[in-house]
Short mmCIF file of N, CA and C in Angstrom, two decimals:
data_model
loop_
_atom_site.label_atom_id
_atom_site.label_comp_id
_atom_site.label_asym_id
_atom_site.label_seq_id
_atom_site.Cartn_x
_atom_site.Cartn_y
_atom_site.Cartn_z
N MET A 1 14.25 -51.26 44.15
CA MET A 1 12.98 -50.82 43.11
C MET A 1 14.33 -49.67 42.18
N PHE A 2 15.20 -49.27 43.19
CA PHE A 2 15.78 -47.94 42.03
C PHE A 2 16.76 -48.73 41.21
N VAL A 3 16.96 -49.89 41.61
CA VAL A 3 18.24 -50.86 40.94
C VAL A 3 17.55 -50.98 39.14
N ALA A 4 16.10 -51.55 39.69
CA ALA A 4 15.55 -52.30 38.79
C ALA A 4 14.74 -50.77 37.57
N VAL A 5 15.11 -49.94 38.16
CA VAL A 5 14.56 -48.71 37.41
C VAL A 5 15.62 -47.92 36.00
N HIS A 6 17.15 -47.68 37.27
CA HIS A 6 18.48 -47.81 36.77
C HIS A 6 18.66 -48.48 35.61
N ASN A 7 18.35 -49.46 36.03
CA ASN A 7 18.96 -51.10 35.15
C ASN A 7 17.86 -50.85 33.49
N SER A 8 16.52 -50.31 33.88
CA SER A 8 15.85 -49.78 32.58
C SER A 8 16.27 -48.75 31.37
N ARG A 9 16.65 -48.38 32.41
CA ARG A 9 17.16 -47.03 31.39
C ARG A 9 18.69 -47.24 31.03
N ARG A 10 19.47 -48.09 31.58
CA ARG A 10 20.43 -48.04 31.07
C ARG A 10 20.57 -49.37 29.73
N GLN A 11 19.68 -50.11 29.76
CA GLN A 11 19.30 -51.09 28.69
C GLN A 11 18.69 -50.21 27.69
N ALA A 12 17.84 -49.58 27.68
CA ALA A 12 16.96 -48.24 26.60
C ALA A 12 17.81 -47.78 26.28
N ARG A 13 19.03 -47.11 26.77
CA ARG A 13 20.75 -45.90 26.50
C ARG A 13 21.10 -47.36 25.42
N GLU A 14 21.46 -48.11 25.61
CA GLU A 14 21.97 -49.15 24.53
C GLU A 14 21.42 -49.74 23.49
N ASN A 15 20.11 -49.65 23.85
CA ASN A 15 19.45 -50.25 22.81
C ASN A 15 18.75 -49.27 21.47
N ALA A 16 18.78 -47.66 22.04
CA ALA A 16 18.34 -47.00 21.13
C ALA A 16 19.67 -46.89 20.05
N PRO A 17 19.16 -46.86 18.46
CA PRO A 17 19.65 -46.67 17.38
C PRO A 17 21.19 -45.17 17.45
N ARG A 18 21.66 -45.89 17.21
CA ARG A 18 22.58 -44.62 17.34
C ARG A 18 22.82 -43.55 15.98
N PRO A 19 23.23 -42.55 16.19
CA PRO A 19 23.21 -41.28 14.87
C PRO A 19 24.41 -42.78 13.78
N ARG A 20 24.01 -41.59 12.75
CA ARG A 20 24.78 -42.41 11.44
C ARG A 20 25.37 -41.43 11.67
N HIS A 21 26.13 -41.68 10.53
CA HIS A 21 27.61 -40.90 10.41
C HIS A 21 27.16 -39.88 9.16
N VAL A 22 26.68 -38.54 9.26
CA VAL A 22 26.53 -37.34 8.50
C VAL A 22 27.70 -37.19 7.36
N ASP A 23 27.34 -37.39 6.21
CA ASP A 23 27.38 -36.83 4.69
C ASP A 23 27.78 -35.77 4.75
N ALA A 24 28.83 -35.53 4.33
CA ALA A 24 29.32 -34.02 4.54
C ALA A 24 28.54 -33.15 3.14
N ARG A 25 28.78 -34.60 2.14
CA ARG A 25 28.62 -33.81 0.88
C ARG A 25 26.79 -34.01 0.73
N ALA A 26 26.53 -34.39 1.32
CA ALA A 26 24.67 -34.68 1.65
C ALA A 26 24.59 -32.89 2.79
N LEU A 27 25.20 -32.82 3.73
CA LEU A 27 25.02 -31.20 4.31
C LEU A 27 25.05 -30.15 3.52
N ARG A 28 26.43 -30.39 2.17
CA ARG A 28 26.86 -29.08 1.31
C ARG A 28 25.89 -28.93 0.32
N LYS A 29 24.93 -30.43 0.02
CA LYS A 29 23.68 -30.33 -1.11
C LYS A 29 22.43 -29.19 -0.53
N ARG A 30 22.16 -30.11 0.58
CA ARG A 30 21.14 -28.85 1.79
C ARG A 30 21.09 -27.79 1.96
N ARG A 31 22.47 -27.08 1.99
CA ARG A 31 22.84 -25.99 2.35
C ARG A 31 22.76 -25.49 0.71
N GLY A 32 23.63 -25.59 -0.14
CA GLY A 32 23.47 -25.42 -1.47
C GLY A 32 21.50 -25.19 -2.13
N MET A 33 21.09 -26.17 -1.62
CA MET A 33 18.96 -25.19 -1.92
C MET A 33 18.65 -25.02 -1.29
N ALA A 34 19.30 -24.31 -0.02
CA ALA A 34 18.09 -23.55 0.96
C ALA A 34 18.90 -22.05 0.11
N VAL A 35 19.96 -22.49 0.18
CA VAL A 35 20.84 -20.51 -0.97
C VAL A 35 19.67 -20.06 -2.51
N SER A 36 19.85 -21.47 -2.73
CA SER A 36 19.09 -21.35 -3.84
C SER A 36 17.87 -20.79 -4.21
N GLU A 37 16.96 -21.84 -2.76
CA GLU A 37 15.66 -21.13 -2.73
C GLU A 37 15.49 -20.01 -1.68
N LEU A 38 16.47 -19.26 -1.33
CA LEU A 38 16.26 -18.23 -0.94
C LEU A 38 16.80 -16.76 -2.16
N ALA A 39 17.37 -17.14 -2.70
CA ALA A 39 18.14 -16.23 -3.98
C ALA A 39 16.73 -16.33 -4.76
N ILE A 40 15.66 -17.28 -4.71
CA ILE A 40 14.62 -16.82 -5.60
C ILE A 40 13.32 -16.02 -4.80
N CYS A 41 13.32 -16.31 -3.11
CA CYS A 41 12.21 -16.14 -2.72
C CYS A 41 12.80 -14.85 -2.72
N ILE A 42 13.57 -14.16 -1.87
CA ILE A 42 13.77 -12.64 -1.16
C ILE A 42 12.96 -11.77 -2.42
N PRO A 43 13.37 -11.56 -3.80
CA PRO A 43 13.73 -11.00 -4.89
C PRO A 43 12.06 -11.24 -5.13
N VAL A 44 11.20 -11.32 -4.58
CA VAL A 44 10.06 -11.83 -4.93
C VAL A 44 9.22 -11.76 -3.67
N LEU A 45 9.62 -12.18 -2.50
CA LEU A 45 9.05 -11.33 -1.39
C LEU A 45 9.32 -9.54 -1.45
N VAL A 46 10.24 -8.65 -1.82
CA VAL A 46 10.73 -7.25 -1.88
C VAL A 46 10.01 -7.30 -3.04
N VAL A 47 9.53 -7.83 -4.33
CA VAL A 47 8.14 -7.20 -4.97
C VAL A 47 6.62 -6.99 -4.90
N ILE A 48 6.60 -8.27 -3.91
CA ILE A 48 5.20 -8.08 -3.13
C ILE A 48 5.14 -7.34 -2.03
N VAL A 49 6.02 -7.01 -1.45
CA VAL A 49 5.74 -6.13 -0.47
C VAL A 49 6.10 -4.63 -0.93
N PHE A 50 7.12 -3.77 -1.45
CA PHE A 50 6.97 -2.38 -2.32
C PHE A 50 5.77 -2.02 -3.15
N GLY A 51 5.43 -3.89 -3.93
CA GLY A 51 3.70 -3.17 -4.92
C GLY A 51 3.05 -3.15 -3.95
N SER A 52 2.82 -3.01 -2.87
CA SER A 52 1.75 -3.45 -1.73
C SER A 52 1.99 -2.49 -1.59
N ILE A 53 2.49 -1.47 -1.10
CA ILE A 53 2.91 -0.27 -0.25
C ILE A 53 2.94 0.67 -1.66
N GLN A 54 2.98 0.45 -2.59
CA GLN A 54 2.93 1.27 -4.21
C GLN A 54 1.47 1.56 -4.03
N MET A 55 0.47 0.38 -3.77
CA MET A 55 -0.90 0.10 -4.57
C MET A 55 -1.83 0.93 -3.64
N CYS A 56 -1.25 1.02 -2.27
CA CYS A 56 -2.08 1.40 -0.68
C CYS A 56 -1.74 3.42 -0.98
N ASN A 57 -0.75 3.91 -2.08
CA ASN A 57 -0.43 5.07 -2.05
C ASN A 57 -1.17 5.47 -3.36
N VAL A 58 -1.50 4.56 -4.00
CA VAL A 58 -1.97 4.69 -5.05
C VAL A 58 -3.73 4.94 -4.85
N ILE A 59 -4.44 4.02 -3.34
CA ILE A 59 -5.51 3.93 -3.36
C ILE A 59 -6.03 5.30 -2.38
N TYR A 60 -4.47 5.99 -1.72
CA TYR A 60 -4.44 7.07 -0.41
C TYR A 60 -4.80 7.96 -1.64
N LEU A 61 -3.95 7.88 -2.88
CA LEU A 61 -3.86 9.68 -3.61
C LEU A 61 -5.66 9.69 -4.47
N LYS A 62 -5.80 8.45 -5.16
CA LYS A 62 -7.32 8.34 -5.00
C LYS A 62 -8.47 8.70 -4.27
N HIS A 63 -8.01 8.43 -2.83
CA HIS A 63 -8.97 8.75 -1.81
C HIS A 63 -8.83 10.18 -1.69
N ALA A 64 -8.15 10.74 -1.74
CA ALA A 64 -7.41 12.31 -1.15
C ALA A 64 -8.30 12.94 -1.99
N MET A 65 -8.33 12.44 -3.29
CA MET A 65 -8.86 13.04 -4.62
C MET A 65 -10.53 13.40 -4.50
N VAL A 66 -10.55 12.37 -4.41
CA VAL A 66 -12.25 12.18 -3.81
C VAL A 66 -12.50 13.17 -2.66
N THR A 67 -12.13 13.21 -1.82
CA THR A 67 -12.32 14.23 -0.32
C THR A 67 -12.66 15.00 -1.34
N ALA A 68 -11.26 15.71 -1.78
CA ALA A 68 -10.58 17.24 -1.86
C ALA A 68 -11.87 17.62 -2.68
N ALA A 69 -13.06 16.56 -4.12
CA ALA A 69 -13.50 16.86 -4.67
C ALA A 69 -15.26 17.16 -3.88
N TYR A 70 -15.32 16.47 -2.95
CA TYR A 70 -16.53 16.50 -1.71
C TYR A 70 -16.04 17.39 -1.24
N GLU A 71 -15.31 17.96 -0.43
CA GLU A 71 -15.07 19.59 -0.10
C GLU A 71 -15.25 20.70 -0.46
N GLY A 72 -15.17 20.72 -2.71
CA GLY A 72 -15.25 21.21 -3.17
C GLY A 72 -16.97 21.55 -3.35
N SER A 73 -17.41 20.52 -3.40
CA SER A 73 -18.93 21.02 -3.80
C SER A 73 -19.88 21.20 -3.12
N LEU A 74 -19.39 21.14 -1.42
CA LEU A 74 -19.97 21.68 -0.45
C LEU A 74 -19.79 23.05 -0.08
N GLU A 75 -18.42 23.28 -0.73
CA GLU A 75 -18.42 24.87 -1.06
C GLU A 75 -19.26 25.70 -2.34
N ILE A 76 -19.51 24.58 -3.51
CA ILE A 76 -20.20 25.26 -4.44
C ILE A 76 -21.78 25.43 -3.84
N ALA A 77 -22.08 24.32 -3.05
CA ALA A 77 -23.40 24.52 -2.70
C ALA A 77 -23.52 25.98 -1.07
N LYS A 78 -23.00 26.46 -0.95
CA LYS A 78 -23.04 27.70 -0.45
C LYS A 78 -24.05 28.83 -0.57
N SER A 79 -24.62 29.52 -0.58
CA SER A 79 -25.42 30.46 -1.23
C SER A 79 -24.17 31.66 -1.76
N ILE A 80 -23.41 32.02 -0.89
CA ILE A 80 -22.25 33.31 -1.22
C ILE A 80 -21.23 32.33 -1.50
N THR A 81 -20.61 32.47 -2.40
CA THR A 81 -19.46 31.68 -3.01
C THR A 81 -18.67 31.60 -4.09
N SER A 82 -17.30 31.61 -4.40
CA SER A 82 -16.72 32.12 -5.81
C SER A 82 -16.15 31.01 -6.27
N ASN A 83 -15.61 31.23 -7.13
CA ASN A 83 -14.69 29.85 -8.32
C ASN A 83 -12.75 29.67 -7.13
N ASP A 84 -12.73 30.97 -7.24
CA ASP A 84 -11.62 31.35 -5.99
C ASP A 84 -11.19 30.43 -4.61
N ALA A 85 -13.13 30.57 -4.20
CA ALA A 85 -13.23 29.73 -2.94
C ALA A 85 -13.64 28.12 -2.31
N VAL A 86 -13.62 27.68 -4.38
CA VAL A 86 -13.91 26.16 -4.39
C VAL A 86 -12.55 25.90 -4.64
N GLU A 87 -11.67 26.34 -5.20
CA GLU A 87 -10.35 25.87 -6.06
C GLU A 87 -9.62 26.37 -4.62
N THR A 88 -9.54 27.36 -3.89
CA THR A 88 -8.92 27.44 -2.40
C THR A 88 -9.04 26.13 -1.44
N ARG A 89 -10.66 25.98 -1.41
CA ARG A 89 -10.79 24.97 -0.46
C ARG A 89 -10.40 23.25 -1.10
N VAL A 90 -10.55 23.30 -1.89
CA VAL A 90 -9.63 22.05 -2.37
C VAL A 90 -8.30 21.97 -2.68
N ARG A 91 -7.54 22.86 -2.43
CA ARG A 91 -6.42 22.86 -2.48
C ARG A 91 -5.57 22.54 -1.15
N GLN A 92 -6.95 23.34 -0.27
CA GLN A 92 -6.34 23.03 1.38
C GLN A 92 -6.68 21.62 1.16
N VAL A 93 -7.93 21.10 1.11
CA VAL A 93 -7.41 19.28 1.44
C VAL A 93 -6.27 18.67 0.69
N LEU A 94 -6.25 19.02 -0.71
CA LEU A 94 -4.95 18.06 -1.35
C LEU A 94 -3.48 18.76 -0.46
N GLU A 95 -3.49 19.71 -0.09
CA GLU A 95 -2.05 20.57 1.03
C GLU A 95 -1.70 19.23 1.96
N ALA A 96 -3.87 19.30 3.16
CA ALA A 96 -3.33 18.42 4.16
C ALA A 96 -3.32 17.56 3.74
N ARG A 97 -3.37 16.57 2.67
CA ARG A 97 -2.68 15.28 2.45
C ARG A 97 -1.56 14.80 2.15
N ARG A 98 -1.05 16.22 1.22
CA ARG A 98 -0.16 16.26 0.75
C ARG A 98 0.22 15.68 -0.64
N ILE A 99 -0.78 16.01 -1.50
CA ILE A 99 -0.68 15.92 -2.95
C ILE A 99 -0.39 16.96 -3.66
N SER A 100 0.75 16.71 -4.66
CA SER A 100 1.21 17.79 -5.35
C SER A 100 1.10 17.64 -6.94
N ASN A 101 1.23 18.52 -7.52
CA ASN A 101 0.88 18.67 -9.05
C ASN A 101 -0.21 18.60 -9.02
N ALA A 102 -1.60 19.31 -8.76
CA ALA A 102 -2.97 18.93 -8.51
C ALA A 102 -3.35 19.81 -9.87
N THR A 103 -4.15 19.67 -10.28
CA THR A 103 -4.62 20.44 -11.65
C THR A 103 -6.49 20.93 -11.02
N ILE A 104 -6.91 21.36 -10.93
CA ILE A 104 -7.92 21.68 -10.73
C ILE A 104 -9.44 22.22 -11.46
N GLU A 105 -10.36 22.42 -11.94
CA GLU A 105 -10.90 22.03 -13.10
C GLU A 105 -12.39 22.78 -12.29
N ILE A 106 -13.17 23.63 -12.77
CA ILE A 106 -14.80 23.90 -12.05
C ILE A 106 -14.88 23.51 -13.47
N LEU A 107 -15.95 22.89 -14.38
CA LEU A 107 -16.90 22.66 -15.06
C LEU A 107 -18.65 23.23 -15.47
N PRO A 108 -18.87 23.91 -16.35
CA PRO A 108 -18.40 23.38 -17.91
C PRO A 108 -17.26 24.85 -17.85
N ALA A 109 -16.47 24.80 -18.46
CA ALA A 109 -15.09 25.48 -18.27
C ALA A 109 -15.92 27.45 -19.16
N GLY A 110 -14.65 28.06 -17.90
CA GLY A 110 -15.92 29.33 -17.54
C GLY A 110 -17.14 29.70 -16.70
N ALA A 111 -17.37 28.64 -16.14
CA ALA A 111 -18.30 29.09 -15.60
C ALA A 111 -18.53 29.55 -14.35
N ASP A 112 -18.87 29.97 -14.05
CA ASP A 112 -18.58 31.51 -12.95
C ASP A 112 -20.07 31.17 -11.93
N VAL A 113 -18.97 30.16 -10.35
CA VAL A 113 -19.98 29.50 -9.62
C VAL A 113 -20.93 30.46 -9.05
N ALA A 114 -20.61 31.96 -8.71
CA ALA A 114 -21.65 32.88 -8.32
C ALA A 114 -22.19 33.17 -9.03
N ALA A 115 -22.20 33.31 -10.42
CA ALA A 115 -22.98 34.07 -11.32
C ALA A 115 -24.21 32.48 -11.86
N THR A 116 -23.81 31.64 -11.48
CA THR A 116 -24.12 30.50 -11.64
C THR A 116 -25.59 30.13 -11.17
N PRO A 117 -26.84 29.99 -11.57
CA PRO A 117 -28.15 30.31 -10.71
C PRO A 117 -28.48 28.54 -10.09
N HIS A 118 -28.65 28.63 -8.38
CA HIS A 118 -29.12 27.72 -7.68
C HIS A 118 -30.22 26.60 -8.74
N GLY A 119 -29.54 24.79 -8.58
CA GLY A 119 -30.01 24.06 -9.21
C GLY A 119 -29.71 23.19 -10.67
N GLN A 120 -28.67 24.76 -10.84
CA GLN A 120 -27.97 24.30 -12.21
C GLN A 120 -26.61 23.20 -11.90
N THR A 121 -26.43 22.68 -12.29
CA THR A 121 -24.96 21.34 -12.30
C THR A 121 -24.00 22.08 -12.79
N LEU A 122 -23.23 22.01 -11.55
CA LEU A 122 -21.62 21.90 -12.06
C LEU A 122 -20.68 20.88 -11.92
N LEU A 123 -19.42 20.89 -12.90
CA LEU A 123 -18.73 19.89 -12.28
C LEU A 123 -17.11 20.27 -11.74
N ILE A 124 -16.82 19.12 -10.92
CA ILE A 124 -15.30 19.74 -10.30
C ILE A 124 -14.01 18.46 -10.58
N SER A 125 -13.56 18.84 -11.54
CA SER A 125 -12.31 17.94 -11.44
C SER A 125 -11.11 17.91 -11.48
N ILE A 126 -10.25 16.86 -10.55
CA ILE A 126 -9.62 17.34 -10.33
C ILE A 126 -8.18 16.07 -11.11
N ASN A 127 -7.39 16.49 -11.86
CA ASN A 127 -6.11 15.47 -11.50
C ASN A 127 -4.60 15.97 -11.14
N ALA A 128 -4.49 14.65 -10.78
CA ALA A 128 -3.08 14.55 -10.63
C ALA A 128 -1.95 13.92 -11.26
N GLN A 129 -0.96 14.33 -10.99
CA GLN A 129 -0.09 13.19 -11.80
C GLN A 129 0.76 12.11 -10.38
N THR A 130 0.68 11.22 -10.96
CA THR A 130 0.74 9.81 -9.78
C THR A 130 2.05 9.66 -9.40
N PRO A 131 3.44 9.78 -10.22
CA PRO A 131 4.26 9.16 -9.91
C PRO A 131 5.33 10.28 -8.64
N SER A 132 4.58 11.30 -9.11
CA SER A 132 5.57 12.87 -7.66
C SER A 132 4.60 12.56 -6.66
N ASN A 133 3.56 11.92 -6.30
CA ASN A 133 2.67 11.38 -5.10
C ASN A 133 2.84 10.47 -4.74
N LEU A 134 3.60 9.53 -5.09
CA LEU A 134 3.54 8.88 -4.40
C LEU A 134 5.47 8.00 -4.32
N SER A 135 5.45 7.59 -2.58
CA SER A 135 6.36 7.51 -1.91
C SER A 135 7.36 6.47 -2.91
N VAL A 136 6.62 5.11 -3.13
CA VAL A 136 7.67 3.95 -3.85
C VAL A 136 6.70 3.75 -5.55
N THR A 137 7.88 3.79 -5.98
CA THR A 137 7.28 3.94 -7.08
C THR A 137 8.41 2.48 -8.01
N GLY A 138 7.47 1.71 -9.19
CA GLY A 138 8.13 1.60 -9.81
C GLY A 138 8.17 -0.47 -10.11
N PHE A 139 7.38 -0.97 -9.08
CA PHE A 139 6.98 -2.43 -8.58
C PHE A 139 5.40 -2.63 -9.21
N VAL A 140 4.53 -2.00 -9.62
CA VAL A 140 3.12 -2.12 -9.88
C VAL A 140 3.49 -1.21 -11.11
N THR A 141 2.54 -1.27 -12.20
CA THR A 141 2.59 -0.14 -13.19
C THR A 141 0.86 0.81 -12.79
N ALA A 142 1.37 2.00 -13.13
CA ALA A 142 0.22 2.66 -11.76
C ALA A 142 -0.29 3.76 -13.43
N PRO A 143 -1.01 4.31 -13.38
CA PRO A 143 -1.76 5.42 -14.22
C PRO A 143 -0.42 6.90 -14.20
N ALA A 144 -0.31 7.26 -15.30
CA ALA A 144 0.71 8.74 -15.48
C ALA A 144 -0.19 9.76 -14.51
N THR A 145 -1.26 9.49 -15.01
CA THR A 145 -2.18 10.94 -13.68
C THR A 145 -3.31 10.09 -13.27
N MET A 146 -3.92 10.55 -12.61
CA MET A 146 -5.48 10.13 -11.93
C MET A 146 -5.98 11.22 -11.81
N THR A 147 -7.23 10.94 -12.44
CA THR A 147 -8.17 11.75 -12.44
C THR A 147 -9.68 11.88 -11.88
N HIS A 148 -10.01 12.88 -10.79
CA HIS A 148 -11.46 12.34 -10.42
C HIS A 148 -12.40 13.67 -10.48
N THR A 149 -13.39 13.59 -11.09
CA THR A 149 -14.27 14.31 -11.08
C THR A 149 -16.10 14.04 -10.44
N ILE A 150 -16.15 15.05 -9.98
CA ILE A 150 -17.61 14.88 -9.31
C ILE A 150 -18.51 15.99 -9.89
N THR A 151 -19.45 15.68 -10.03
CA THR A 151 -21.14 16.38 -10.22
C THR A 151 -21.57 17.14 -8.87
N CYS A 152 -21.97 17.79 -9.10
CA CYS A 152 -22.82 18.79 -7.91
C CYS A 152 -23.25 19.86 -8.42
N SER A 153 -24.93 20.46 -7.72
CA SER A 153 -25.55 21.06 -7.71
C SER A 153 -25.27 22.51 -7.25
N ARG A 154 -25.60 23.41 -7.66
CA ARG A 154 -24.86 24.62 -7.28
C ARG A 154 -26.78 25.26 -6.07
#
């Protein structure tokens, strides 16, 4: 039995197709195509990856501004508060999220939170410069400044 199995394996090896001669030109052509495909794909992948990072930073900036405005509205809702207390609370939230170059306005302009009667609405507007708050820029178009305004009642 061993001889029969051994002979059948030898016959299978002898009858197997032999590898053809590899043409050197065809091999170089394949390598050249791979290099050219890589040269096209790498820049596209870089733009996609860094563009995604930039857009995530824009979303984070917007979320930080929304959160800061919300915290300012909670400060306005307190019975004893002032404009400085509201602005301080908004700045604390922005600084905790490393947002710089932001301006805070309590609208209508010149409104004194302490003198505003309860039930009247006030606005908190936050403006932040986008490029200075992004870790990656230049891959997708982002606005120069972002603004978030929240309406809250006293």
